[in-house]
mmCIF file with all atom_site columns, C-alpha atoms in Angstrom:
data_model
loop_
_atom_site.group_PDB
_atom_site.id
_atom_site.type_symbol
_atom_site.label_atom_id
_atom_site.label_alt_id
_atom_site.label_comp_id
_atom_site.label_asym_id
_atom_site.label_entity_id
_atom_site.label_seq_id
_atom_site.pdbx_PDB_ins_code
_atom_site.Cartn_x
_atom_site.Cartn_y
_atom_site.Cartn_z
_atom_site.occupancy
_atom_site.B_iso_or_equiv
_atom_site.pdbx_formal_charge
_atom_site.auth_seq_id
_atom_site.auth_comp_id
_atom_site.auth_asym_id
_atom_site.auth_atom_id
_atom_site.pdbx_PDB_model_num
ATOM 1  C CA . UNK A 1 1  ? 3.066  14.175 17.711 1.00 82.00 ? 45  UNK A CA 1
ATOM 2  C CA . UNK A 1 2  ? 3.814  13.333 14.329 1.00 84.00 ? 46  UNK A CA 1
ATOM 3  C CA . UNK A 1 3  ? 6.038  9.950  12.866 1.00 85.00 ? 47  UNK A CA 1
ATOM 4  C CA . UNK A 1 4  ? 8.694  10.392 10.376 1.00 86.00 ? 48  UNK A CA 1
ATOM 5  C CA . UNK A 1 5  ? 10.325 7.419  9.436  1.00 85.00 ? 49  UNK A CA 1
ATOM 6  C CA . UNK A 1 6  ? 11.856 4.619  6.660  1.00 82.00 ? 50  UNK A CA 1
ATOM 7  C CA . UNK A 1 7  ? 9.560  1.859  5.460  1.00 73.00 ? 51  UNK A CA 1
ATOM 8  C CA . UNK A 1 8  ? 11.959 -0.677 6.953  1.00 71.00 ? 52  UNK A CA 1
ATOM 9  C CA . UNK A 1 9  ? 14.746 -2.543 5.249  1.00 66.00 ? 53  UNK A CA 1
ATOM 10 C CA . UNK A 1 10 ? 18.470 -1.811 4.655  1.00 65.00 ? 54  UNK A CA 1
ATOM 11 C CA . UNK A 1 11 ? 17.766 0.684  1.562  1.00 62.00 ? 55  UNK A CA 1
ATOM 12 C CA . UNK A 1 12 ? 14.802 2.222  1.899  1.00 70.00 ? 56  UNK A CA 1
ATOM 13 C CA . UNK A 1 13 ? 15.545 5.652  3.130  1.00 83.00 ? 57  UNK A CA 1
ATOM 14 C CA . UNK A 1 14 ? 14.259 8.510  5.227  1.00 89.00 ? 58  UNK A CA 1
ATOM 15 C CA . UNK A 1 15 ? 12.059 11.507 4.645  1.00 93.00 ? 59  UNK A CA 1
ATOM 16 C CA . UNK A 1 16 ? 13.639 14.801 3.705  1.00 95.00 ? 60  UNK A CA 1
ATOM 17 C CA . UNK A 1 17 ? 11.733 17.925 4.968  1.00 97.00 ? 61  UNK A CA 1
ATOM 18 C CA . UNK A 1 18 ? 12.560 21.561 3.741  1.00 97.00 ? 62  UNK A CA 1
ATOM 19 C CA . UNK A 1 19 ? 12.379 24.521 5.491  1.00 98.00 ? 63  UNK A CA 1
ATOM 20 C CA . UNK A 1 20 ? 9.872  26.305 6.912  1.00 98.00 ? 64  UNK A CA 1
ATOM 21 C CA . UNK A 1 21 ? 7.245  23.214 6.350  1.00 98.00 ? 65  UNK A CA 1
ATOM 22 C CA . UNK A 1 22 ? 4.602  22.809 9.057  1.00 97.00 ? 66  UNK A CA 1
ATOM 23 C CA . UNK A 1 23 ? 3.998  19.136 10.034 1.00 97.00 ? 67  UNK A CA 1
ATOM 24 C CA . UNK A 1 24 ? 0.250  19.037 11.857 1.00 97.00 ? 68  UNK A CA 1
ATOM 25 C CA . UNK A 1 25 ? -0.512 16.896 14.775 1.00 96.00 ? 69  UNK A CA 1
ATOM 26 C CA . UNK A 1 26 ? -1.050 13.130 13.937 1.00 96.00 ? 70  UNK A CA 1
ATOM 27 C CA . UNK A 1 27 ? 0.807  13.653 10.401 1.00 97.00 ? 71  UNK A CA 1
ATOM 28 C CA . UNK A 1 28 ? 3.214  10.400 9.046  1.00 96.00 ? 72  UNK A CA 1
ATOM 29 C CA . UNK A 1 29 ? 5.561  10.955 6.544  1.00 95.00 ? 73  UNK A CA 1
ATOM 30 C CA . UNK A 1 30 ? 7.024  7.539  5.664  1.00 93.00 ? 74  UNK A CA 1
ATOM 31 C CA . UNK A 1 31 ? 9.781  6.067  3.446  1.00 91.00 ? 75  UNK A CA 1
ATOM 32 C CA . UNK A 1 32 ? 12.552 8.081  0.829  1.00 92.00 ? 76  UNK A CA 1
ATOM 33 C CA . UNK A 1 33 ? 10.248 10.799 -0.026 1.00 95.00 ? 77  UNK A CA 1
ATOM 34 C CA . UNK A 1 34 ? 11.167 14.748 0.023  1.00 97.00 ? 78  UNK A CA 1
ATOM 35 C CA . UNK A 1 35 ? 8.827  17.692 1.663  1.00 98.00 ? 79  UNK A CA 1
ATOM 36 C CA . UNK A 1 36 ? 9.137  20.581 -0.338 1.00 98.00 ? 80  UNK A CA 1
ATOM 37 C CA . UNK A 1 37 ? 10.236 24.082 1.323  1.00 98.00 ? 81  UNK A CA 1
ATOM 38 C CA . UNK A 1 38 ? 7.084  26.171 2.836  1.00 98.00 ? 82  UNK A CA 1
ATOM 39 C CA . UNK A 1 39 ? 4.564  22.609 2.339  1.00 98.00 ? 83  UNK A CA 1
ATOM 40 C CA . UNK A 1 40 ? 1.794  22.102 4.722  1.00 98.00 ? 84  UNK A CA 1
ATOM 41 C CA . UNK A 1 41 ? 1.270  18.321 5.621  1.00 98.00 ? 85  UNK A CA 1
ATOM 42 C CA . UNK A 1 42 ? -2.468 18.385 7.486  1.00 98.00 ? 86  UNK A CA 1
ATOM 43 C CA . UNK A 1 43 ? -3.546 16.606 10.395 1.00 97.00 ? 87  UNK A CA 1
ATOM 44 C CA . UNK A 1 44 ? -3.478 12.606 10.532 1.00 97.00 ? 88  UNK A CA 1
ATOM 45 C CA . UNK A 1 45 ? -2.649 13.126 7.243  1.00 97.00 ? 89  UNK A CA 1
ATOM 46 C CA . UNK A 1 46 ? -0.162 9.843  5.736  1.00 97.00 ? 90  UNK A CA 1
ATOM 47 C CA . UNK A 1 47 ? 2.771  11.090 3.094  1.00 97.00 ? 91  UNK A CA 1
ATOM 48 C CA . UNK A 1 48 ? 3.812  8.683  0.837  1.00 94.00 ? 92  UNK A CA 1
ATOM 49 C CA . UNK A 1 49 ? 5.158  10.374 -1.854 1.00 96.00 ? 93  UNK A CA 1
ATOM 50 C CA . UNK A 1 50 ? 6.939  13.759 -2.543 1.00 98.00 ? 94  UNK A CA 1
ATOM 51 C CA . UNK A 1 51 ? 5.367  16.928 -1.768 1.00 98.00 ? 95  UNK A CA 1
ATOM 52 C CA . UNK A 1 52 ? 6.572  20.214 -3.635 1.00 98.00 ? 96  UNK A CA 1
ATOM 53 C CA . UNK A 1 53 ? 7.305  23.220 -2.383 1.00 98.00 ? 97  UNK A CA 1
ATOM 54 C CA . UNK A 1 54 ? 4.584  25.465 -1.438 1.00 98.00 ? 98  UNK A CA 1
ATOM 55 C CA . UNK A 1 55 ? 1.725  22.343 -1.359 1.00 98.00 ? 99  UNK A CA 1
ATOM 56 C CA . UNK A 1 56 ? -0.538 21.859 1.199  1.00 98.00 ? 100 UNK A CA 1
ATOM 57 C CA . UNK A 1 57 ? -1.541 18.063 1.488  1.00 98.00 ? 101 UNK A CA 1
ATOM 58 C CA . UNK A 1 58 ? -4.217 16.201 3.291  1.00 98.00 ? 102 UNK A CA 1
ATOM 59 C CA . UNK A 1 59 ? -5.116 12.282 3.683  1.00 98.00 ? 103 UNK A CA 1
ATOM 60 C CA . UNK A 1 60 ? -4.506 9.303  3.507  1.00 97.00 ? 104 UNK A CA 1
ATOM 61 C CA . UNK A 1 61 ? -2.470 9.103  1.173  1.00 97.00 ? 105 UNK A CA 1
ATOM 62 C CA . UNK A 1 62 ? -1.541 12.597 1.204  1.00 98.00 ? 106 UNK A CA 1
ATOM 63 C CA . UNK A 1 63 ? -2.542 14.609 -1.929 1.00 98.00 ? 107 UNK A CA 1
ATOM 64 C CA . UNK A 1 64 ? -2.204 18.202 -2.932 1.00 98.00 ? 108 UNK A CA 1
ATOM 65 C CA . UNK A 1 65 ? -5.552 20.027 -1.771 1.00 98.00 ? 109 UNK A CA 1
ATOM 66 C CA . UNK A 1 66 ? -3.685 23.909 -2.598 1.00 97.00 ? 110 UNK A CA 1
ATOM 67 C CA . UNK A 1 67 ? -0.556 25.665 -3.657 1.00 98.00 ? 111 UNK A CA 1
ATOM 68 C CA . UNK A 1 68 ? 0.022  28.394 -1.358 1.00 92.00 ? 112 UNK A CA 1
ATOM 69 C CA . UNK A 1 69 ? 0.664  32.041 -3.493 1.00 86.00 ? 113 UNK A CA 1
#
């Protein structure tokens, strides 16, 4: 599985994930940050911070390894 979830506190908001992204096995996407349409967030990998569209990510923290074409 994968967690999506706020960083705890009354204001600290929850991810927002576009279409068509692919969230791998073991993936966290935490706090108020936005998943671009068509990303790729890798396995275990830990999202922190927004990911544009058409990114794939990987570690921890999550940073932009390709753009897909």
């Amino acid at each position: 599985g994968c967690v999506l979830g706020n960083k705890g506190g009354n204001n600290s908001g929850s991810p927002k994930i576009g279409n068509n992204v692919e969230i791998a096995v073991g993936a966290k996407v935490i706090g108020n940050v936005t998943v671009g349409d068509n990303a790729v967030i890798a396995p275990n990998s830990v999202v922190i911070k927004d990911v544009p569209a058409n990114a794939i990510v990987s570690g921890i923290p999550a940073k932009i390894i390709k753009m897909k074409e």
